[in-house]
Amino acid sequence: MTTQELVAQIKKKKSFLCIGLDVDLDKIPPHLLKEEDPVFAFNKAIIDATHHLCVSYKPNTAFYEAYGLKGWKSLEKTINYLNENYPGIFTIADAKRGDIGNTSTMYAKAFFEDLAFDSVTVAPYMGKDSVEPFLAFEDKHTIMLALTSNEGAFDFQTKQINDKELYKHVLETSKSWKNFENLMYVVGATKAEYFTEIRKIVPNSFLLVPGVGAQGGNLQDVCKYGLSENIGLLINSSRGIIYASNKTDFAEAAAKKALELQVQMADILS
Amino acid sequence: MTTQELVAQIKKKKSFLCIGLDVDLDKIPPHLLKEEDPVFAFNKAIIDATHHLCVSYKPNTAFYEAYGLKGWKSLEKTINYLNENYPGIFTIADAKRGDIGNTSTMYAKAFFEDLAFDSVTVAPYMGKDSVEPFLAFEDKHTIMLALTSNEGAFDFQTKQINDKELYKHVLETSKSWKNFENLMYVVGATKAEYFTEIRKIVPNSFLLVPGVGAQGGNLQDVCKYGLSENIGLLINSSRGIIYASNKTDFAEAAAKKALELQVQMADILS
């Protein structure tokens, strides 16, 4: 999917919502546990109930890998189901990968070819040659961690390098990388005041914003400082939507929560 | 496996060699491609031929994920084969994971429980609460990227924060984390001159050292500056050993290359 197609989807749906599919067997409705593949059954129901309210789904690979082969199978079924039934959806493998050149190419193949995701999240610590192999894939997007929503973000990301925080250095440096136009960034919603500074460095890039809802971030604040000319935001909510109920009405409850956010987004966009 | 047991293995085998199982179907002997699981067949032959010369194997997960479900199955078979047949081997899942707290716990479960690895590599960018969930597992080890062997290491890792490079800041900060004793570090062999400085910060920690051989690092230099009282080094070689031949003699050729390194290590240890 191209960036232009993503923007068109956002305008059409009046939504820049991304739903995180972080599926934990301890948290899904117990009646699903008797299904052959409870994780996929859960995802399918959530997707069918919410696809018109969001533009993106983001399975976090940790939750699938924790269940081993079975989990990887659930992930494969989920991405195939999305691509077959909802081709307008922008799919994100939240994998936070990164390794030396030839190895990053293998990760890119895993997520862009074997599993046909539109994008994958990566970590910046190993620098340019760990990220460029992902950027080489046409019409695929690489979403690099910049400023994350957790407490540990203050351990290194906000430390000063020559009077500039590490995350700003990461943003600036990445602008010179080959196929930079395929790069997006993760910026946590819990740090809304930072968006002004970030927009000075990457005015037009898409930002994937976790931390709205369960982690305490505020949608209005993020949009106030983070919206770009081309919208440029994907707001992620995971637990707040998918675990809205753990009874048989879980999918409708999720849709209700997603609708609440979509209505706010439509208002912001108008 | 405890650190003491790892050190005992090193002394017994007179080797601190780790063999990287980065298996690429384009590089393995073509005659293996007719096997039901060529990747596992390759690993099994390499392991059987070299297990007495090394103390550790390190599959890089990228190479398995690139083959999807089949690849994950090969990884599972490889770790199970190692644990069943060579329980004295220290196993490393080279996965470079890292995410917010509860998600890192899922990754830890994936590699420490579902796949019973002794250790996993992680990235430091997200800080303390992204790494501590791994450290919480008893007798398991977390190997954090400090200074990597690639060119991109100079993009961020060596940048100065208050007159101290980022990688040193990462090393120092991590010493205060809970269960620090379960932490090891990745330090590239291509930067042997840095080991003196690193040993001032973490005198006793184990360092996993990639980059000897194919990437140009020198074993003697690394040992000169990197050996600790308790040895404290695991030297990794991947391509230089496993792709020594791509004919039917590939396993013996790998053993020959591994022996060359083991002999040098025995000499250094004596």
XYZ file of N, CA and C in Angstrom, chain B residues 104-113 118 131-142 179 182:
75
model
N 7.461 -7.605 26.542
C 8.759 -8.278 26.690
C 8.605 -9.592 27.449
N 7.677 -9.629 28.391
C 7.429 -10.888 29.098
C 6.967 -11.967 28.119
N 6.145 -11.577 27.139
C 5.697 -12.543 26.129
C 6.884 -13.044 25.297
N 7.779 -12.135 24.926
C 8.979 -12.566 24.190
C 9.834 -13.505 25.044
N 9.963 -13.168 26.320
C 10.763 -14.018 27.212
C 10.154 -15.417 27.287
N 8.817 -15.469 27.369
C 8.150 -16.775 27.390
C 8.406 -17.536 26.091
N 8.387 -16.822 24.978
C 8.609 -17.460 23.674
C 9.961 -18.158 23.642
N 10.993 -17.475 24.132
C 12.347 -18.015 23.980
C 12.838 -18.827 25.176
N 12.336 -18.549 26.366
C 12.791 -19.277 27.551
C 11.885 -20.464 27.893
N 10.621 -20.380 27.493
C 9.681 -21.444 27.866
C 9.234 -22.259 26.659
N 18.661 -21.044 26.565
C 19.298 -20.552 27.794
C 19.370 -19.030 27.805
N 13.776 -4.510 29.342
C 14.782 -5.578 29.521
C 14.556 -6.373 30.805
N 14.134 -5.687 31.877
C 13.962 -6.386 33.165
C 13.023 -7.605 33.096
N 11.957 -7.568 32.266
C 11.108 -8.774 32.199
C 11.879 -10.024 31.757
N 12.891 -9.841 30.923
C 13.725 -10.980 30.527
C 14.606 -11.431 31.698
N 15.145 -10.456 32.428
C 16.077 -10.749 33.521
C 15.405 -11.493 34.671
N 14.075 -11.436 34.718
C 13.338 -12.051 35.823
C 13.364 -13.580 35.781
N 13.773 -14.148 34.651
C 13.764 -15.610 34.529
C 15.036 -16.209 35.121
N 14.852 -17.068 36.107
C 15.982 -17.659 36.834
C 16.802 -18.597 35.937
N 18.116 -18.524 36.071
C 19.046 -19.362 35.299
C 18.908 -19.184 33.783
N 18.302 -18.061 33.382
C 18.267 -17.700 31.972
C 19.086 -16.414 31.834
N 19.591 -16.163 30.652
C 20.483 -15.022 30.452
C 19.974 -14.129 29.326
N 20.177 -12.833 29.525
C 19.733 -11.846 28.559
C 20.972 -11.131 28.043
N 18.197 -8.016 38.855
C 18.759 -9.262 38.323
C 19.828 -8.999 37.253
N 22.031 -11.585 35.546
C 21.609 -12.393 34.388
C 21.883 -11.699 33.052
